[in-house]
Short mmCIF file of C-alpha atoms and ligand atoms in Angstrom, two decimals:
data_model
loop_
_atom_site.label_atom_id
_atom_site.label_comp_id
_atom_site.label_asym_id
_atom_site.label_seq_id
_atom_site.Cartn_x
_atom_site.Cartn_y
_atom_site.Cartn_z
CA UNK A 110 -35.95 -31.21 5.64
CA UNK A 111 -34.82 -31.31 2.02
CA UNK A 112 -31.11 -32.07 1.61
CA UNK A 113 -29.44 -30.48 -1.42
CA UNK A 114 -26.13 -31.42 -3.02
CA UNK A 115 -23.53 -30.11 -0.63
CA UNK A 116 -19.93 -28.98 -0.59
CA UNK A 117 -17.27 -31.26 0.84
CA UNK A 118 -15.70 -30.39 4.18
CA UNK A 119 -12.13 -29.14 4.11
CA UNK A 120 -9.15 -31.48 4.44
CA UNK A 121 -7.64 -31.54 7.91
CA UNK A 122 -4.77 -29.09 8.29
CA UNK A 123 -5.45 -27.03 5.19
CA UNK A 124 -7.39 -24.36 7.06
CA UNK A 125 -6.35 -22.47 10.19
CA UNK A 126 -7.93 -23.48 13.51
CA UNK A 127 -10.40 -21.11 15.11
CA UNK A 128 -8.05 -20.61 18.02
CA UNK A 129 -4.30 -20.37 17.57
CA UNK A 130 -2.41 -19.30 20.67
CA UNK A 131 0.32 -17.40 18.81
CA UNK A 132 -2.36 -15.28 17.11
CA UNK A 133 -3.64 -13.72 20.30
CA UNK A 134 -6.99 -12.29 19.20
CA UNK A 135 -8.23 -15.69 18.00
CA UNK A 136 -8.40 -16.79 21.64
CA UNK A 137 -10.91 -14.02 22.32
CA UNK A 138 -13.24 -14.83 19.45
CA UNK A 139 -12.97 -18.59 18.97
CA UNK A 140 -15.97 -20.71 20.08
CA UNK A 141 -15.36 -22.44 23.41
CA UNK A 142 -17.47 -25.44 22.52
CA UNK A 143 -17.26 -27.88 19.63
CA UNK A 144 -19.26 -26.76 16.60
CA UNK A 145 -22.58 -28.38 15.82
CA UNK A 146 -22.63 -30.04 12.42
CA UNK A 147 -25.54 -28.84 10.29
CA UNK A 148 -26.50 -30.10 6.86
CA UNK A 149 -26.19 -27.52 4.12
CA UNK A 150 -29.52 -26.16 2.92
CA UNK A 151 -30.61 -24.03 -0.02
CA UNK A 152 -29.86 -20.80 1.81
CA UNK A 153 -26.21 -21.82 2.07
CA UNK A 154 -25.63 -23.23 -1.41
CA UNK A 155 -26.98 -20.11 -3.07
CA UNK A 156 -25.56 -16.65 -2.60
CA UNK A 157 -25.75 -12.98 -3.55
CA UNK A 158 -25.35 -11.91 -7.18
CA UNK A 159 -23.62 -8.66 -8.01
CA UNK A 160 -24.23 -6.78 -11.23
CA UNK A 161 -21.01 -6.09 -13.20
CA UNK A 162 -22.46 -2.69 -14.09
CA UNK A 163 -22.00 -1.67 -10.48
CA UNK A 164 -18.22 -2.06 -10.77
CA UNK A 165 -16.31 0.45 -12.89
CA UNK A 166 -12.90 -0.01 -14.49
CA UNK A 167 -11.49 2.57 -12.09
CA UNK A 168 -12.49 0.40 -9.11
CA UNK A 169 -9.73 -2.05 -10.03
CA UNK A 170 -7.04 0.64 -10.23
CA UNK A 171 -5.70 1.54 -6.78
CA UNK A 172 -2.59 3.16 -8.22
CA UNK A 173 -4.29 6.54 -8.56
CA UNK A 174 -6.85 8.29 -6.40
CA UNK A 175 -8.02 11.78 -5.66
CA UNK A 176 -6.41 13.30 -8.73
CA UNK A 177 -2.93 11.85 -8.48
CA UNK A 178 -0.70 8.78 -8.48
CA UNK A 179 0.00 6.76 -5.35
CA UNK A 180 3.59 6.51 -4.15
CA UNK A 181 5.30 3.14 -4.13
CA UNK A 182 6.18 0.20 -6.31
CA UNK A 183 3.43 -0.24 -8.90
CA UNK A 184 2.24 -3.85 -9.21
CA UNK A 185 -0.36 -5.86 -11.10
CA UNK A 186 -2.15 -8.64 -9.23
CA UNK A 187 -4.09 -11.06 -11.38
CA UNK A 188 -5.27 -14.65 -11.36
CA UNK A 189 -8.23 -16.95 -11.75
CA UNK A 190 -10.99 -17.80 -9.32
CA UNK A 191 -11.82 -21.51 -9.51
CA UNK A 192 -14.22 -23.92 -7.88
CA UNK A 193 -13.28 -27.27 -6.34
CA UNK A 194 -13.24 -28.88 -9.80
CA UNK A 195 -11.00 -26.16 -11.31
CA UNK A 196 -13.88 -24.60 -13.20
CA UNK A 197 -13.81 -20.81 -13.49
CA UNK A 198 -16.09 -18.75 -11.28
CA UNK A 199 -17.51 -16.17 -13.67
CA UNK A 200 -18.76 -12.71 -12.75
CA UNK A 201 -17.97 -13.03 -9.09
CA UNK A 202 -17.14 -9.98 -7.01
CA UNK A 203 -13.67 -9.62 -5.50
CA UNK A 204 -12.83 -6.85 -3.08
CA UNK A 205 -9.38 -6.04 -1.74
CA UNK A 206 -7.98 -3.72 0.92
CA UNK A 207 -4.40 -3.03 1.82
CA UNK A 208 -1.93 -0.70 3.50
CA UNK A 209 -0.11 1.92 1.43
CA UNK A 210 3.54 1.64 0.45
CA UNK A 211 4.57 2.98 3.87
CA UNK A 212 2.56 0.34 5.74
CA UNK A 213 -0.38 2.55 6.77
CA UNK A 214 -4.08 1.96 6.21
CA UNK A 215 -6.39 4.81 5.31
CA UNK A 216 -8.51 4.10 8.36
CA UNK A 217 -9.12 5.98 11.59
CA UNK A 218 -8.17 2.97 13.71
CA UNK A 219 -4.71 2.70 12.14
CA UNK A 220 -2.43 4.99 14.15
CA UNK A 221 0.88 3.55 12.95
CA UNK A 222 3.49 6.30 12.73
CA UNK A 223 3.85 6.13 8.95
CA UNK A 224 2.62 8.67 6.39
CA UNK A 225 -0.76 8.52 4.73
CA UNK A 226 -0.76 8.91 0.96
CA UNK A 227 -3.33 11.43 -0.31
CA UNK A 228 -3.46 9.53 -3.60
CA UNK A 229 -4.02 6.05 -2.19
CA UNK A 230 -7.24 4.84 -0.58
CA UNK A 231 -6.35 1.13 -0.39
CA UNK A 232 -9.72 -0.25 -1.49
CA UNK A 233 -10.56 -1.96 -4.78
CA UNK A 234 -13.18 -4.18 -6.37
CA UNK A 235 -13.49 -6.06 -9.63
CA UNK A 236 -15.63 -8.78 -11.16
CA UNK A 237 -14.09 -11.89 -12.71
CA UNK A 238 -14.56 -12.25 -16.46
CA UNK A 239 -15.97 -15.23 -18.37
CA UNK A 240 -12.75 -17.19 -17.69
CA UNK A 241 -12.78 -16.44 -13.98
CA UNK A 242 -9.92 -13.95 -14.37
CA UNK A 243 -9.53 -10.85 -12.21
CA UNK A 244 -6.94 -8.08 -12.34
CA UNK A 245 -5.93 -5.21 -10.07
CA UNK A 246 -3.38 -2.44 -10.57
CA UNK A 247 -2.06 -1.17 -7.24
CA UNK A 248 1.15 -0.47 -5.31
CA UNK A 249 3.02 -2.96 -3.15
CA UNK A 250 1.88 -2.59 0.47
CA UNK A 251 4.44 -1.97 3.18
CA UNK A 252 5.00 -4.13 6.24
CA UNK A 253 3.53 -2.69 9.42
CA UNK A 254 3.77 -3.33 13.18
CA UNK A 255 0.90 -4.82 15.17
CA UNK A 256 0.48 -5.51 18.84
CA UNK A 257 0.09 -9.27 18.80
CA UNK A 258 3.39 -9.73 20.63
CA UNK A 259 6.61 -7.82 21.25
CA UNK A 260 8.09 -6.38 18.04
CA UNK A 261 5.46 -8.00 15.83
CA UNK A 262 5.42 -6.99 12.16
CA UNK A 263 3.01 -8.20 9.51
CA UNK A 264 4.51 -9.36 6.22
CA UNK A 265 3.45 -7.39 3.17
CA UNK A 266 -0.05 -8.55 2.27
CA UNK A 267 -3.28 -7.74 0.50
CA UNK A 268 -6.65 -8.70 2.02
CA UNK A 269 -9.10 -10.43 -0.32
CA UNK A 270 -12.84 -10.96 0.01
CA UNK A 271 -14.69 -13.22 -2.43
CA UNK A 272 -18.39 -13.88 -2.41
CA UNK A 273 -18.31 -16.82 -4.84
CA UNK A 274 -21.47 -18.55 -6.00
CA UNK A 275 -22.80 -19.39 -2.52
CA UNK A 276 -22.49 -18.46 1.12
CA UNK A 277 -20.61 -21.69 1.74
CA UNK A 278 -17.92 -20.60 -0.71
CA UNK A 279 -17.50 -17.12 0.81
CA UNK A 280 -13.78 -16.58 1.32
CA UNK A 281 -11.82 -13.90 3.16
CA UNK A 282 -8.09 -14.34 3.02
CA UNK A 283 -4.74 -12.61 2.58
CA UNK A 284 -2.26 -12.71 -0.29
CA UNK A 285 1.46 -12.58 0.48
CA UNK A 286 4.59 -11.88 -1.56
CA UNK A 287 7.28 -14.44 -2.40
CA UNK A 288 10.52 -14.31 -0.47
CA UNK A 289 9.22 -12.10 2.33
CA UNK A 290 11.42 -12.83 5.42
CA UNK A 291 8.55 -11.85 7.73
CA UNK A 292 6.48 -14.85 6.61
CA UNK A 293 8.49 -17.16 8.86
CA UNK A 294 7.63 -14.96 11.86
CA UNK A 295 3.97 -14.30 11.15
CA UNK A 296 1.46 -16.16 13.36
CA UNK A 297 -1.44 -15.52 10.97
CA UNK A 298 0.38 -17.11 8.02
CA UNK A 299 1.73 -19.92 10.19
CA UNK A 300 -1.62 -20.71 11.78
CA UNK A 301 -2.31 -22.88 8.70
CA UNK A 302 -0.86 -26.28 9.67
CA UNK A 303 -0.34 -27.70 6.18
CA UNK A 304 2.80 -26.33 4.48
CA UNK A 305 1.49 -26.76 0.95
CA UNK A 306 -1.81 -25.09 1.82
CA UNK A 307 0.09 -22.19 3.40
CA UNK A 308 2.07 -21.64 0.22
CA UNK A 309 -1.19 -21.20 -1.72
CA UNK A 310 -1.38 -17.78 -0.10
CA UNK A 311 1.91 -16.66 -1.64
CA UNK A 312 1.65 -15.00 -5.05
CA UNK A 313 4.20 -15.66 -7.79
CA UNK A 314 6.08 -13.13 -9.87
CA UNK A 315 4.93 -13.54 -13.47
CA UNK A 316 7.02 -11.85 -16.12
CA UNK A 317 4.23 -12.34 -18.66
CA UNK A 318 1.89 -10.33 -16.47
CA UNK A 319 4.56 -7.67 -15.91
CA UNK A 320 4.18 -4.49 -17.99
CA UNK A 321 7.61 -3.40 -19.29
CA UNK A 322 8.82 -0.10 -17.84
CA UNK A 323 5.63 0.19 -15.78
CA UNK A 324 4.56 -2.45 -13.24
CA UNK A 325 5.75 -5.82 -11.90
CA UNK A 326 3.17 -8.60 -12.28
CA UNK A 327 2.07 -11.14 -9.68
CA UNK A 328 -0.17 -14.14 -10.21
CA UNK A 329 -2.48 -15.30 -7.44
CA UNK A 330 -5.07 -17.97 -8.23
CA UNK A 331 -7.84 -18.58 -5.72
CA UNK A 332 -9.72 -21.85 -5.24
CA UNK A 333 -13.04 -21.76 -3.41
CA UNK A 334 -13.28 -24.99 -1.39
CA UNK A 335 -12.13 -28.49 -2.27
CA UNK A 336 -8.79 -30.23 -1.79
CA UNK A 337 -6.88 -27.32 -3.37
CA UNK A 338 -8.83 -24.66 -1.52
CA UNK A 339 -7.14 -21.40 -0.73
CA UNK A 340 -6.88 -21.17 3.08
CA UNK A 341 -9.23 -18.73 4.73
CA UNK A 342 -8.35 -16.16 7.31
CA UNK A 343 -8.91 -17.30 10.90
FE1 FE2 B 474 -3.63 -6.09 7.03
#
């Protein structure tokens, strides 16, 4: 078998374990046996390519939908997507999904007793530019209850999916907001053992990104693999 140049394995503690008792559903889906180590092959170190023409400018604007403006605090979320050597990942597809300002997803499974917003669908997609930069305009998602344990509430968050240049760099994660008191109580956030790695999931307010009189700006850089890798979702 031909062995190609491969990606390094993650540092211990910088990624969540497959099973984390406080995050109840991980116990149902985690493998019960130790993983088998396989060498990376060509099918893993290549990946899908997405044509920028398939993503419109409107796809990155979640602040308006269905002929009107979404309710809530308008925000800009931007940053760079980098590889393990801090090089920009150009023309890579990023998709996000999130709850509306009241903490409700536009999804049949979400039955939380909070109002839907007819002008917010909660889905967005953009491609990074030649510098690896992405940008979304959206509204700040609300916290919402979930049934992981008694009186469990998720901190405000935005789900991210990145395809990156290969299947090995595929990343699904969540972005959080600075100063959220629910972070200390959240088993998903706290399933990442390493404190510094955990903080990589928290965006920073950036006044230079902020549009005066219009929208508060947040910066959230994402690193695909390597020692500074953004933690994945369990
Ligand atoms: Fe969520």
